Structure formats: structure tokens, C-alpha cells
Tab-separated table of C-alpha atoms in Angstrom:
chain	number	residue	atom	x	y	z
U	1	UNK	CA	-26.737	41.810	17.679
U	2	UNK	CA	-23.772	42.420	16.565
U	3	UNK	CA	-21.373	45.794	17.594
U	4	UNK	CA	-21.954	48.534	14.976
U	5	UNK	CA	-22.901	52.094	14.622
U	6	UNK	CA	-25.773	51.238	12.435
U	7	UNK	CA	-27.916	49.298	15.581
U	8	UNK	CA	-26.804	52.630	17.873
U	9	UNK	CA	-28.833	55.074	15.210
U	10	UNK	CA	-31.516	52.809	15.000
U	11	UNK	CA	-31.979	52.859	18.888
U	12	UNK	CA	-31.225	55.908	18.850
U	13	UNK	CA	-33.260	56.961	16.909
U	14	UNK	CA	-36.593	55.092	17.891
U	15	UNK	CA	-35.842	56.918	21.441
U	16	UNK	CA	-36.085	60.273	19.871
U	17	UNK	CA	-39.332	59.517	18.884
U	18	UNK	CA	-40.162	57.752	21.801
U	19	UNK	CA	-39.479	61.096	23.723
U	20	UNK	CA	-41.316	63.247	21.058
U	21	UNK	CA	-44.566	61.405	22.667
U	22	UNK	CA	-43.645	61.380	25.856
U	23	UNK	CA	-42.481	64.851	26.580
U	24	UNK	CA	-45.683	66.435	24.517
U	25	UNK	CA	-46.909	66.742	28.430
U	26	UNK	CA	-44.088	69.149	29.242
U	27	UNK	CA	-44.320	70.876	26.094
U	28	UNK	CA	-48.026	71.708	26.833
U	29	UNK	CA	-48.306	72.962	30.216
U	30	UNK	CA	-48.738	76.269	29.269
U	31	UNK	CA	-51.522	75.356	26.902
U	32	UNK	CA	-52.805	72.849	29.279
U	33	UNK	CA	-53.223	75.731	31.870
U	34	UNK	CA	-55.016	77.853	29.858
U	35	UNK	CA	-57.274	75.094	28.388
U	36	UNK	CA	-58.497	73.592	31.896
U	37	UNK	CA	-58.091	77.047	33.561
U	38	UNK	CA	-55.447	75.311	35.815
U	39	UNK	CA	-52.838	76.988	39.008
U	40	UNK	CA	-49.475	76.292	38.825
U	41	UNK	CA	-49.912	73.637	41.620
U	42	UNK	CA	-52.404	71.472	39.703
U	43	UNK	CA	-50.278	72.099	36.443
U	44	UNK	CA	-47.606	70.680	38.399
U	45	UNK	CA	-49.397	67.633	39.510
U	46	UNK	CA	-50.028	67.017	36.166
U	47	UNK	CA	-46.840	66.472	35.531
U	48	UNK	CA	-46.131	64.369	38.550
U	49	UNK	CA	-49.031	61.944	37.520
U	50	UNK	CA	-47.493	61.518	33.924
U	51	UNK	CA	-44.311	60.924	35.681
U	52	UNK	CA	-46.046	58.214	38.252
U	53	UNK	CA	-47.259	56.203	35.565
U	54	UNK	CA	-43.693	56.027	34.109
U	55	UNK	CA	-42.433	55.038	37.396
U	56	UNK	CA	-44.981	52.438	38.927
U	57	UNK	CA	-44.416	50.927	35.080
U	58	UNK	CA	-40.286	50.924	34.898
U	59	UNK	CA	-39.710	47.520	37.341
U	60	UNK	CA	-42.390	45.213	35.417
U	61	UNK	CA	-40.994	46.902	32.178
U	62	UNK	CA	-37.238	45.893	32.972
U	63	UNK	CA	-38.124	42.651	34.264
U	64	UNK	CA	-39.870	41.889	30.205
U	65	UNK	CA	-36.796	43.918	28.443
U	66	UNK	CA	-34.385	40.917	30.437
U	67	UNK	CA	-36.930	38.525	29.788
U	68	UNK	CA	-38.068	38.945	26.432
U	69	UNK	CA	-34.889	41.160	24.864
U	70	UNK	CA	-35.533	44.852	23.897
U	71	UNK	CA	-36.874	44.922	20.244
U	72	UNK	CA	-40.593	43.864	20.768
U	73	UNK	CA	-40.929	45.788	23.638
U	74	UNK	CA	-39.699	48.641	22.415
U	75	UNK	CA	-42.097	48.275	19.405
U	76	UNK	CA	-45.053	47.837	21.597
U	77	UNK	CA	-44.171	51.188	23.404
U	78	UNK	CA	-45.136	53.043	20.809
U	79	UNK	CA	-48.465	51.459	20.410
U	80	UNK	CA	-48.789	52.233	24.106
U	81	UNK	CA	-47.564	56.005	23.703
U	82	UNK	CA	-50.144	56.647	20.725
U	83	UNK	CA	-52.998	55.433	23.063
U	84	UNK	CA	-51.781	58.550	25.584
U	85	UNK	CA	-51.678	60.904	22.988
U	86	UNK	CA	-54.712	60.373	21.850
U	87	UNK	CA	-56.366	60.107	25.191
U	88	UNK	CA	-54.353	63.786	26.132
U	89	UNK	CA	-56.116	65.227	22.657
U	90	UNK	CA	-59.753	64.189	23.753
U	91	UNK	CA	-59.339	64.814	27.531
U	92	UNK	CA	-62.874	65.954	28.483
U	93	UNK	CA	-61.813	67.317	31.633
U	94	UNK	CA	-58.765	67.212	34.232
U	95	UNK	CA	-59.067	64.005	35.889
U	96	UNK	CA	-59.383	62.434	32.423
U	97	UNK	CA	-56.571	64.636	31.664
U	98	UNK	CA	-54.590	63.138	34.694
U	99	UNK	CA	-55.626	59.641	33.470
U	100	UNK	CA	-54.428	60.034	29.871
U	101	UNK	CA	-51.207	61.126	31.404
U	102	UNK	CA	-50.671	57.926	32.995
U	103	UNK	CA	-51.145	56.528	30.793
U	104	UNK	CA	-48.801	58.434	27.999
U	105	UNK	CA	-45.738	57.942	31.148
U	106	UNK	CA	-46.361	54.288	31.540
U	107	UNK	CA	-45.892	53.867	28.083
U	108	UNK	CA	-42.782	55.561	27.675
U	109	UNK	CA	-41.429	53.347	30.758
U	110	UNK	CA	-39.869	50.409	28.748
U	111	UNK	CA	-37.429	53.242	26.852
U	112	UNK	CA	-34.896	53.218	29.100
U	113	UNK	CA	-34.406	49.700	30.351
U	114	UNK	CA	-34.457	48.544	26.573
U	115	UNK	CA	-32.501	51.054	24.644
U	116	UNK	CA	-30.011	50.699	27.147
U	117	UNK	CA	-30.029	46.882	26.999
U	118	UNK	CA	-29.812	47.496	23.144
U	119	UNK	CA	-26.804	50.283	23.468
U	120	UNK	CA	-24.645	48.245	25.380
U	121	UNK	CA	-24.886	45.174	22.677
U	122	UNK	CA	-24.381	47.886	20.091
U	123	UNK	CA	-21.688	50.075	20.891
U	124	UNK	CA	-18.299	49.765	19.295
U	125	UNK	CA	-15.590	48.748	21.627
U	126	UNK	CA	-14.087	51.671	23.517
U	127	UNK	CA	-17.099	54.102	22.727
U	128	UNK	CA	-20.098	52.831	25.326
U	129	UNK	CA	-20.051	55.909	27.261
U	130	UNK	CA	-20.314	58.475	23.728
U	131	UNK	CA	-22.883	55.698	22.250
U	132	UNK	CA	-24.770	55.832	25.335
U	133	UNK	CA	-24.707	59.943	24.788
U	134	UNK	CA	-25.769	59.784	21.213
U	135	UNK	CA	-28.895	57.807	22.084
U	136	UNK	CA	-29.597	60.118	24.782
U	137	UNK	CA	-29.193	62.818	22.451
U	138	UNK	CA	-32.830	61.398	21.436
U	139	UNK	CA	-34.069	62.701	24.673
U	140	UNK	CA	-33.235	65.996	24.194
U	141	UNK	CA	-33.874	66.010	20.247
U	142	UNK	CA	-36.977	64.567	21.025
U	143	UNK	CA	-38.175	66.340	23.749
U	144	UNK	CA	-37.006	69.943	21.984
U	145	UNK	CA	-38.863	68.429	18.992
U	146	UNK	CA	-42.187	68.447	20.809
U	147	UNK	CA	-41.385	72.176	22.470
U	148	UNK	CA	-41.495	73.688	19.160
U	149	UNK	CA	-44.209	71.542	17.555
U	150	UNK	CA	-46.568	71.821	20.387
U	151	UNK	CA	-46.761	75.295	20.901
U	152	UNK	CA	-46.238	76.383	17.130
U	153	UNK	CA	-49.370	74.260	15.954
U	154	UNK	CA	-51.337	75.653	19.216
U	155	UNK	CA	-51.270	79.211	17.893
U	156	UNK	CA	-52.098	78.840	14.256
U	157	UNK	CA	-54.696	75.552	14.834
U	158	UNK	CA	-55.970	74.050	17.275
U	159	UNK	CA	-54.416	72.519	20.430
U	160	UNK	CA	-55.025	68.966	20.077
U	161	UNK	CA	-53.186	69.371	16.953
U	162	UNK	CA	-49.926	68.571	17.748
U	163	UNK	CA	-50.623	65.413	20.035
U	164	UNK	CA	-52.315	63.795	17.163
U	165	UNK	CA	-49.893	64.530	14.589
U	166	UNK	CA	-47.207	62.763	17.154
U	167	UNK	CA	-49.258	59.987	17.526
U	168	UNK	CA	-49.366	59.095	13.578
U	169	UNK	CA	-45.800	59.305	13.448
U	170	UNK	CA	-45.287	56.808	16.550
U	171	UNK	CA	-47.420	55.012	14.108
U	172	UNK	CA	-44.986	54.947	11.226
U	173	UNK	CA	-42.194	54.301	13.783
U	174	UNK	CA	-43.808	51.397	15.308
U	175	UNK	CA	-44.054	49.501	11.793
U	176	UNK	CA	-40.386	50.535	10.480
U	177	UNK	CA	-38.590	49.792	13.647
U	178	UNK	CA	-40.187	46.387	14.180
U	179	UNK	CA	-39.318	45.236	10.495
U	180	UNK	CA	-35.490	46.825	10.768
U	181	UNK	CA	-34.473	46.574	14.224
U	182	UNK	CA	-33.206	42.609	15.235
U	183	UNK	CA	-32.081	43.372	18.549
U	184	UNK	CA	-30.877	41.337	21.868
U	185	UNK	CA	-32.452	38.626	23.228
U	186	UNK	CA	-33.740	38.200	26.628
U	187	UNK	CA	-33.520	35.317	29.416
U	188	UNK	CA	-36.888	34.107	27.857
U	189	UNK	CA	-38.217	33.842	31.525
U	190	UNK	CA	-39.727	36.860	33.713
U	191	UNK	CA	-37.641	36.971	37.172
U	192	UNK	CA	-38.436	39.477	39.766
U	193	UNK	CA	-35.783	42.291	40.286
U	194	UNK	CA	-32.747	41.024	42.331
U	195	UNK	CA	-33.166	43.925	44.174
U	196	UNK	CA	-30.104	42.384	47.158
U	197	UNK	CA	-27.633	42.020	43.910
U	198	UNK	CA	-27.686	45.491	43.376
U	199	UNK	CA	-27.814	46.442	46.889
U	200	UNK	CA	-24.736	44.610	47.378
U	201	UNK	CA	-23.145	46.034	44.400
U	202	UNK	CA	-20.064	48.786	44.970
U	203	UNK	CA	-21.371	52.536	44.510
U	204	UNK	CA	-24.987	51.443	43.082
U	205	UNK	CA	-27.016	52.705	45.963
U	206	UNK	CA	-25.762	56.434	45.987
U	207	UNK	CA	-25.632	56.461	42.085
U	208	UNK	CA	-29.053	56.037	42.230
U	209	UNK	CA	-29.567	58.552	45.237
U	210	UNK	CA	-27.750	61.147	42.988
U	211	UNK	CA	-30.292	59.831	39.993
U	212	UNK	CA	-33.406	60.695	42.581
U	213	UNK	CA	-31.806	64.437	42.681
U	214	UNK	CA	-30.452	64.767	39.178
U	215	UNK	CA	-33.977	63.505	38.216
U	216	UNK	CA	-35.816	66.582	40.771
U	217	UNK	CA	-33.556	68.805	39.155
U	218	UNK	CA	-34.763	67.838	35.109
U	219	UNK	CA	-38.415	67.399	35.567
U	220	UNK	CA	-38.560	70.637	37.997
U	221	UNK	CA	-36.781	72.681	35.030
U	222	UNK	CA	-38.817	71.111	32.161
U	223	UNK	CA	-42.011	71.427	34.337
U	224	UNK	CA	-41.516	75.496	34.750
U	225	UNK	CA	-39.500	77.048	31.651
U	226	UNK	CA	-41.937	77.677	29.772
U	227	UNK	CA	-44.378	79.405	32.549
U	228	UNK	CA	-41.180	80.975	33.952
U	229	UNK	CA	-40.540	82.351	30.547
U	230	UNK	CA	-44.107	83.504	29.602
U	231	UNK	CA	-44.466	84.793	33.290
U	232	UNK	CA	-41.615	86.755	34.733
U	233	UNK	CA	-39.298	87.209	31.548
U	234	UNK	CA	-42.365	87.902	29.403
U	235	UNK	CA	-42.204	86.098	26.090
U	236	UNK	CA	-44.914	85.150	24.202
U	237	UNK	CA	-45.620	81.405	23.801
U	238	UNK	CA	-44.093	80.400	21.070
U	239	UNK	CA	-41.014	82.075	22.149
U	240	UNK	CA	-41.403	80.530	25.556
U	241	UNK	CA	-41.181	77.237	23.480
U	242	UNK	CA	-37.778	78.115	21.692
U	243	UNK	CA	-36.370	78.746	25.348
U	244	UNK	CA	-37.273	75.123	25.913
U	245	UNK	CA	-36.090	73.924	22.899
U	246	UNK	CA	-33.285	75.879	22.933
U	247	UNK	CA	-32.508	74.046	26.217
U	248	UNK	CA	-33.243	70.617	25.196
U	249	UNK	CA	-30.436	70.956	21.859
U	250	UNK	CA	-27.932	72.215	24.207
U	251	UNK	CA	-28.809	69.194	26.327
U	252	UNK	CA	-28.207	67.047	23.345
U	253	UNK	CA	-24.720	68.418	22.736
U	254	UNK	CA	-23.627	68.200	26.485
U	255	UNK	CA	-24.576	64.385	26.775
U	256	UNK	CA	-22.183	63.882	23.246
U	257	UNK	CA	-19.722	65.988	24.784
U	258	UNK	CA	-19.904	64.291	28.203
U	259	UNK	CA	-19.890	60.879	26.798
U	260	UNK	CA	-16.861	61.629	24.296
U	261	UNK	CA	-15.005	62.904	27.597
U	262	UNK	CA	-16.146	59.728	29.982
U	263	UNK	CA	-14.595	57.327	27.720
U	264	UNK	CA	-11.367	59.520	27.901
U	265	UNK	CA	-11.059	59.508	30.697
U	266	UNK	CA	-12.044	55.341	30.703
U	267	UNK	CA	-13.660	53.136	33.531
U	268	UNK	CA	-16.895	53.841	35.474
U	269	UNK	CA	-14.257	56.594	37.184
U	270	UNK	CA	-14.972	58.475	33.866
U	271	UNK	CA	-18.955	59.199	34.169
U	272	UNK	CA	-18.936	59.296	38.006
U	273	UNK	CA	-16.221	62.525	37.370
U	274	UNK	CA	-17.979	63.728	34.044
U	275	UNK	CA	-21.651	63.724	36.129
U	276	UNK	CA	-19.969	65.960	39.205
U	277	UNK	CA	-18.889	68.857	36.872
U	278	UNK	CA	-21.999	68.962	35.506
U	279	UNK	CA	-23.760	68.964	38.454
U	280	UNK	CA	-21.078	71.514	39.900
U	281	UNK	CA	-22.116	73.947	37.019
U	282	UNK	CA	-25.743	73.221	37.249
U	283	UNK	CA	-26.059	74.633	40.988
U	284	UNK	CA	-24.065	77.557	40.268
U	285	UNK	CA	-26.279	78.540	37.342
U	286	UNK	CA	-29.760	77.392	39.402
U	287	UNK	CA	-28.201	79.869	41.911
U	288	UNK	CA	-27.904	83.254	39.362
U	289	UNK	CA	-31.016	82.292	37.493
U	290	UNK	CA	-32.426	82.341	41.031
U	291	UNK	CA	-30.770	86.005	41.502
U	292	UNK	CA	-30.290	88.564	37.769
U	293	UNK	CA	-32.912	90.351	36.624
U	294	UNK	CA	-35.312	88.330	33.852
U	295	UNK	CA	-34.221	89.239	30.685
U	296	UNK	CA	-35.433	87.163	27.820
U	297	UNK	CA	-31.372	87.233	26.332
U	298	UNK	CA	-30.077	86.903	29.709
U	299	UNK	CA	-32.686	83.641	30.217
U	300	UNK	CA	-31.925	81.563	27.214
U	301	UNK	CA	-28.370	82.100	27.968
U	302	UNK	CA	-28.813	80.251	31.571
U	303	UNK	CA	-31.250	77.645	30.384
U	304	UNK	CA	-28.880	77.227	27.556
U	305	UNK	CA	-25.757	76.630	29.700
U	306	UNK	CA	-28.141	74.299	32.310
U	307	UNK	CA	-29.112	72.273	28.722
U	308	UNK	CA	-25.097	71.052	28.897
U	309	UNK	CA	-24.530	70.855	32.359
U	310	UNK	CA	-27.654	69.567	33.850
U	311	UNK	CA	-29.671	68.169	31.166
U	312	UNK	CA	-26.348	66.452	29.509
U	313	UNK	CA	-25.928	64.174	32.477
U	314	UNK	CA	-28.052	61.566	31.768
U	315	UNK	CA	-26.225	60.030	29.366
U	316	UNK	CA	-23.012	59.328	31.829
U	317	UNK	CA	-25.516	58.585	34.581
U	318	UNK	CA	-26.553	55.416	32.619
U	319	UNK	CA	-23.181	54.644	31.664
U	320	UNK	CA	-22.201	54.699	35.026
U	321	UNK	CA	-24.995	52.295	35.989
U	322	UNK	CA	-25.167	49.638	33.317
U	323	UNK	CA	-21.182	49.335	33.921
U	324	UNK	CA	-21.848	48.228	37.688
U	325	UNK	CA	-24.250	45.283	36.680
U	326	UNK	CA	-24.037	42.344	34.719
U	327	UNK	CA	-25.315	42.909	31.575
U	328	UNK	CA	-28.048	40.217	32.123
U	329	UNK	CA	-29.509	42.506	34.769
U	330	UNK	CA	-28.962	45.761	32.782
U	331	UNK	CA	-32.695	46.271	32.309
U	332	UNK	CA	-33.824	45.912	35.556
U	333	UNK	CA	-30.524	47.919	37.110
U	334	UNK	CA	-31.477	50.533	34.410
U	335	UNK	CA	-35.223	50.620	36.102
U	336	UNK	CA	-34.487	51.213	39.449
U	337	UNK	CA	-31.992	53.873	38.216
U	338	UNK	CA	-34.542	55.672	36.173
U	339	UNK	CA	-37.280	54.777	39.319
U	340	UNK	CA	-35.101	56.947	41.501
U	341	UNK	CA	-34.924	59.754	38.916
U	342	UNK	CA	-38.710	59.866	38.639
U	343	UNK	CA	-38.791	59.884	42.082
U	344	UNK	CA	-36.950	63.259	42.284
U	345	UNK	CA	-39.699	64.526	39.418
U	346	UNK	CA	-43.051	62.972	41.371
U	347	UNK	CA	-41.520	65.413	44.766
U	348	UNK	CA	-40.130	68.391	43.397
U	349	UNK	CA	-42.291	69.801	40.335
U	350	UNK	CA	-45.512	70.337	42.736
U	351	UNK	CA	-43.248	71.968	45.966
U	352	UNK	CA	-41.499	74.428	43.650
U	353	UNK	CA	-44.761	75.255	42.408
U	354	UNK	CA	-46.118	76.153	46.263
U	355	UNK	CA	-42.786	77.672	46.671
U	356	UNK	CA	-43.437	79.775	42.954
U	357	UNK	CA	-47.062	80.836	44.369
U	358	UNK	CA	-45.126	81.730	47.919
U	359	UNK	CA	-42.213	83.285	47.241
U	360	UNK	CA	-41.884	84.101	43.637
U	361	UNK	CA	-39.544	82.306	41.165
U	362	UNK	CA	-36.581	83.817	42.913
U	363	UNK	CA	-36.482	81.954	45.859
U	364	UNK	CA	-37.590	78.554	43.995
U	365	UNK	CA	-34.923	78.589	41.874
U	366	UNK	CA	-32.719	78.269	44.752
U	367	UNK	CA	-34.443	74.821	45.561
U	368	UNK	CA	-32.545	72.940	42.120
U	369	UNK	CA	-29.113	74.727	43.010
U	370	UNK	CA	-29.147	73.356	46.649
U	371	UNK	CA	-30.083	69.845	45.306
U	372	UNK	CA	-27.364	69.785	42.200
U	373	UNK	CA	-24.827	70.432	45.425
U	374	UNK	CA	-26.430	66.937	46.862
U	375	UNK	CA	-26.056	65.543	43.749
U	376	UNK	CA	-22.266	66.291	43.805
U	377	UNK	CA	-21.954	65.160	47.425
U	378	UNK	CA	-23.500	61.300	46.478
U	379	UNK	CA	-21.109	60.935	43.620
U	380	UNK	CA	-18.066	61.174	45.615
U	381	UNK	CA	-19.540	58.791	47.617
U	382	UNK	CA	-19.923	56.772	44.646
U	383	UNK	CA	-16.250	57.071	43.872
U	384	UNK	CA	-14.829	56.299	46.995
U	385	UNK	CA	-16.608	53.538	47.009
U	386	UNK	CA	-15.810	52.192	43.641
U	387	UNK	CA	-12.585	53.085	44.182
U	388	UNK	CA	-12.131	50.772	47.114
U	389	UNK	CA	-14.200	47.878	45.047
U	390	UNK	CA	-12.033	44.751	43.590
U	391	UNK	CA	-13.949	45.308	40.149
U	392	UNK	CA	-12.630	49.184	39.768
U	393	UNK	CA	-14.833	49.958	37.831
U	394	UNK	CA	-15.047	46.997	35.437
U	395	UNK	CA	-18.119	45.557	33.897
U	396	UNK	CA	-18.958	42.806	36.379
U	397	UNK	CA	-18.951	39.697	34.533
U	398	UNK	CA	-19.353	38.448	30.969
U	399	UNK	CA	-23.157	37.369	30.711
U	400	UNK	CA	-25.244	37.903	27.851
């Protein structure tokens, strides 16, 4: 496929879409709590089993994108995300509710490994890094999307509303995307992971440590805004859901803005630097959330600012990675990388919830500013250690 800005809007945006499924489960756990009568806790584990089946899926899934390229596995995501939707809609009870879950997150797995694959073939020269943003900006758009959509149709119809309306227009995507889209081939054979290649590779390993608690930090906020903001700031649902999506936009501008400034500064140096300010910001904000009074103005405003520092990191984070690999092993570098960021959101989204039901939302908020200062510690690591490789930061090598 050739460079253009044309094949980095159509990934684009098939990944917002993508996301609009995906994060309906976030979206809903207010609803979902009131519907099966759930705790925090088990609202919580909710979202760690929708996360699990994203993760146990994301090493088969980059292992096909390298195989088989990214466009028909991309277009057979969405048939897989409709199937969760549908299944969340007609849930008879939680442990089919936890199944359907699974289901939605393995579904959503290939997104990463493949759009990224697809980015990196797409992407004018000199403008990875803000390409990489814009399609990230899907995430957010996406997820911010679903927010509003979830919880507006909830109050004026009924819940299962939303899910199935999402699920029609994966539909429609699924059809248009797989007619328009050409995208980049694949090996044409299915390798296991060369898990020692990336092991061995300069500043990989605590990239993806810092991805484990970048990803604790994400899923733990989108797991709890919108209970935080019904509960202790005392908002009303829908309102709780423009907090979100007020969040999520935000996000979207600080990956464009984070991207722009990564290729400014140029190299894998420009990512690794752009992630640590972010992640600087993100634990001082974590840390006065954790500490002023909850007022619904004074909220937003944090949850706004974490949207650009915390949620915009993504973006760079996979920049950072896919320019560490060869770009035949993009997809599978891309899984592990996204593996260790679901890691952080299988852990964290069910302990802050004991530590919510223990010690109030004061003290829990604490928990995502203390690991945003880990974060920061594991990408200097990163640099040093890039720094000191031959490659500096270079792609390694010219494969397809």
C-alpha cells in the first residue's frame, strides 16, 4: 500500500469504530451495576474479564496480522465484535454477562497489531509518530462515542439499546472497509512470536513494562469515572457520561498533539520523551484528584487534563515500539506491547475497587499517581538504553 493520507483515515477510521464496540463495556458499568444489582468489585471484574479475552487473543492475533497482512483481519474483527454486542444485549445473567465480555475483548484484539501494521505502510514520510496519533485518536473518538451513546439511549429506552445499535453499524463498517481498504500483505505463513528477538532488542523490555503501568493507569480510570462521578461528585448519569466523554476527546487531542511533538523532536528519542511528560502530569493530577473536594466543575477539569496527559500516550507508546522492530514483526511486537498494557488493566481495576470499598476514592486515587511515577522511572530506562544502542533509535532494518 502505498504512503498516503487517504489509507491513514481509512485505518483510522475503521479503529474508531472498532473502539465504539469495544469500549460499550466501559461505557455501561454504571448501567451494568444497576441491571445485575452488582458491587463495585464484581463490576470491576467485569471489566477485567472483557480485558482477558483481549489479552489471551492479542499473540495468535499478531501472529495472523504478519501472516496474513492486516485488511482481512481487520474486517473479520468486526464480525467478531458484533457477536459480543449482541451477546452483552441478551446476557441472561452475570456469568453470561462475563462470557459475552470475552468475547466482545477478544474480538477487538486484532485492532492494534493490524492498524498499526497498516499505519506504518501508510504514513507519509516524516509524520509516523502524528499518523500513529491520528489513528489513535479513534480510540478516544470511539470510546467517547460509546460514553455518550450508551448512557443517553439507557435513560430514554431501554438498555440493550445502545449495544445493538453499535452492532449494526460494525455491520455497515465490516462491508465498506473490506471493499475500500487494500492494505499490506503478510508473510503468508503463521510463525510463532520470536519472543528472544525482542528480548534482545535495545529498550523493548521496559517499554513494555511502562505499557503494563500506563495500561493499569487507563483501564483503572475508564473502569471508575463514571461511578466516581455518579457517586462522590454526584451527577446524574448522563452527566456522569459527558465526564467520560469529555475525557476521552481530550484524549484524542493529546495523542495529535503528542504525536505532532514526537516527530519534532525525531527518532524513537522523541516518543520515549513525549510519553514521560505525560506520565509526569498524569501522577501529579491522580495525586489532587486523590486530595480537592468533589466538585462536578472541579472533576471534569482533572479528568479533562488526565484525557491529554494520560490517555494521549498511547499513541507515542506505539510509535515508540513499532520503531524498535522490524517492520515484518510489527504485529506481533505490537501484541506483546498491548499484552503488557492489558496486563496493567486485568490487576488494577478490581484492587482499586477493594481499595474504593476500604478506604474511599481518596486514598485509591493515590494508587494511579504512584504508578504514572513508575511509568516515568521505566522510560528513562528505556532511553538510556536506546541511547547506548548502535541503531539510536532507527527503524531496525528494511523488511516488508
Amino acid at each position: 500500500m502505498a504512503a498516503s493520507w487517504r489509507g491513514v483515515a481509512l485505518i483510522a477510521g475503521w479503529q474508531t469504530v472498532a473502539s465504539l464496540g469495544y469500549y460499550t463495556a466501559f461505557a455501561a458499568t454504571g448501567i451494568i451495576r444497576t441491571v445485575f444489582g452488582l458491587s463495585e468489585l464484581f463490576v470491576g471484574l467485569f471489566i477485567t474479564t472483557t480485558v482477558m479475552g483481549y489479552t489471551l487473543a492479542l499473540l495468535p492475533s499478531g501472529a495472523l496480522v504478519d501472516a496474513y497482512g492486516d485488511r482481512r483481519i481487520m474486517t473479520l474483527a468486526m464480525g467478531g465484535l458484533i457477536i459480543g454486542l449482541v451477546g452483552v444485549s441478551i446476557a441472561p445473567s452475570y456469568p453470561a454477562l462475563l462470557l459475552a465480555g470475552l468475547l466482545l475483548g477478544a474480538a477487538y484484539a486484532p485492532a492494534m497489531p493490524a492498524s498499526n501494521r497498516g499505519i506504518v505502510a501508510a504514513a507519509p514520510t516524516g509524520h509516523t509518530n502524528l499518523a500513529m496519533g491520528l489513528k489513535q485518536v479513534g480510540v478516544t473518538t470511539g470510546s467517547a462515542i460509546a460514553a455518550v451513546l450508551i448512557t443517553s439511549l439507557a435513560a430514554v429506552a431501554a438498555w440493550q439499546s445502545g449495544f445493538l445499535l453499535i452492532a449494526a453499524v460494525c455491520g455497515v463498517v465490516a462491508i465498506v472497509f473490506g471493499l475500500r481498504y487494500h492494505g499490506v500483505e503478510g508473510g503468508g505463513h503463521v510463525h510463532g512470536p520470536d519472543l528472544s528477538m525482542l528480548r534482545q532488542t535495545a529498550g523493548y523490555l521496559p517499554l513494555v513494562v511502562a505499557g503494563a503501568v500506563i495500561g493499569s493507569t487507563i483501564f483503572t480510570t475508564l473502569s471508575y469515572t463514571i461511578l466516581y462521578a455518579e457517586d462522590v461528585a454526584g451527577v446524574g448519569v448522563a452527566a456522569a457520561g459527558g465526564i467520560l466523554a469529555a475525557t476521552q476527546l481530550t484524549g484524542s487531542m493529546g495523542r495529535v498533539l503528542a504525536g505532532s511533538l514526537a516527530d519534532r523532536i525525531g527518532g524513537v528519542h522523541g516518543p520515549i520523551r513525549v510519553i514521560g511528560l505525560q506520565m509526569l502530569a498524569a501522577s501529579v493530577l491522580f495525586g489532587i484528584l486523590g486530595s480537592v473536594p468533589a466538585d462536578p466543575r472541579v472533576v471534569t477539569v482533572i479528568f479533562a487534563a488526565l484525557g491529554v496527559s494520560m490517555l494521549g500516550s498511547p499513541g507515542v507508546f506505539y510509535s515508540a515500539l513499532t520503531q524498535l522492530v522490524p517492520r515484518s514483526a510489527i504485529g506481533t511486537a505490537t501484541a506483546v506491547g498491548q499484552m503488557a498494557i492489558n496486563i496493567g488493566g486485568l490487576v488494577t481495576p478490581p484492587l482499586f475497587g477493594l481499595v474504593v470499598e476500604s478506604a474511599g476514592y481518596g486514598q485509591a486515587w493515590l494508587v494511579p499517581a504512584v504508578l504514572s511515577g513508575l511509568a516515568l522511572a521505566a522510560l528513562g530506562l528505556v532511553h538510556r538504553q536506546v541511547g547506548a544502542s548502535p541503531l539510536q533509535g532507527a527503524r531496525r532494518g528494511s523488511g516488508p
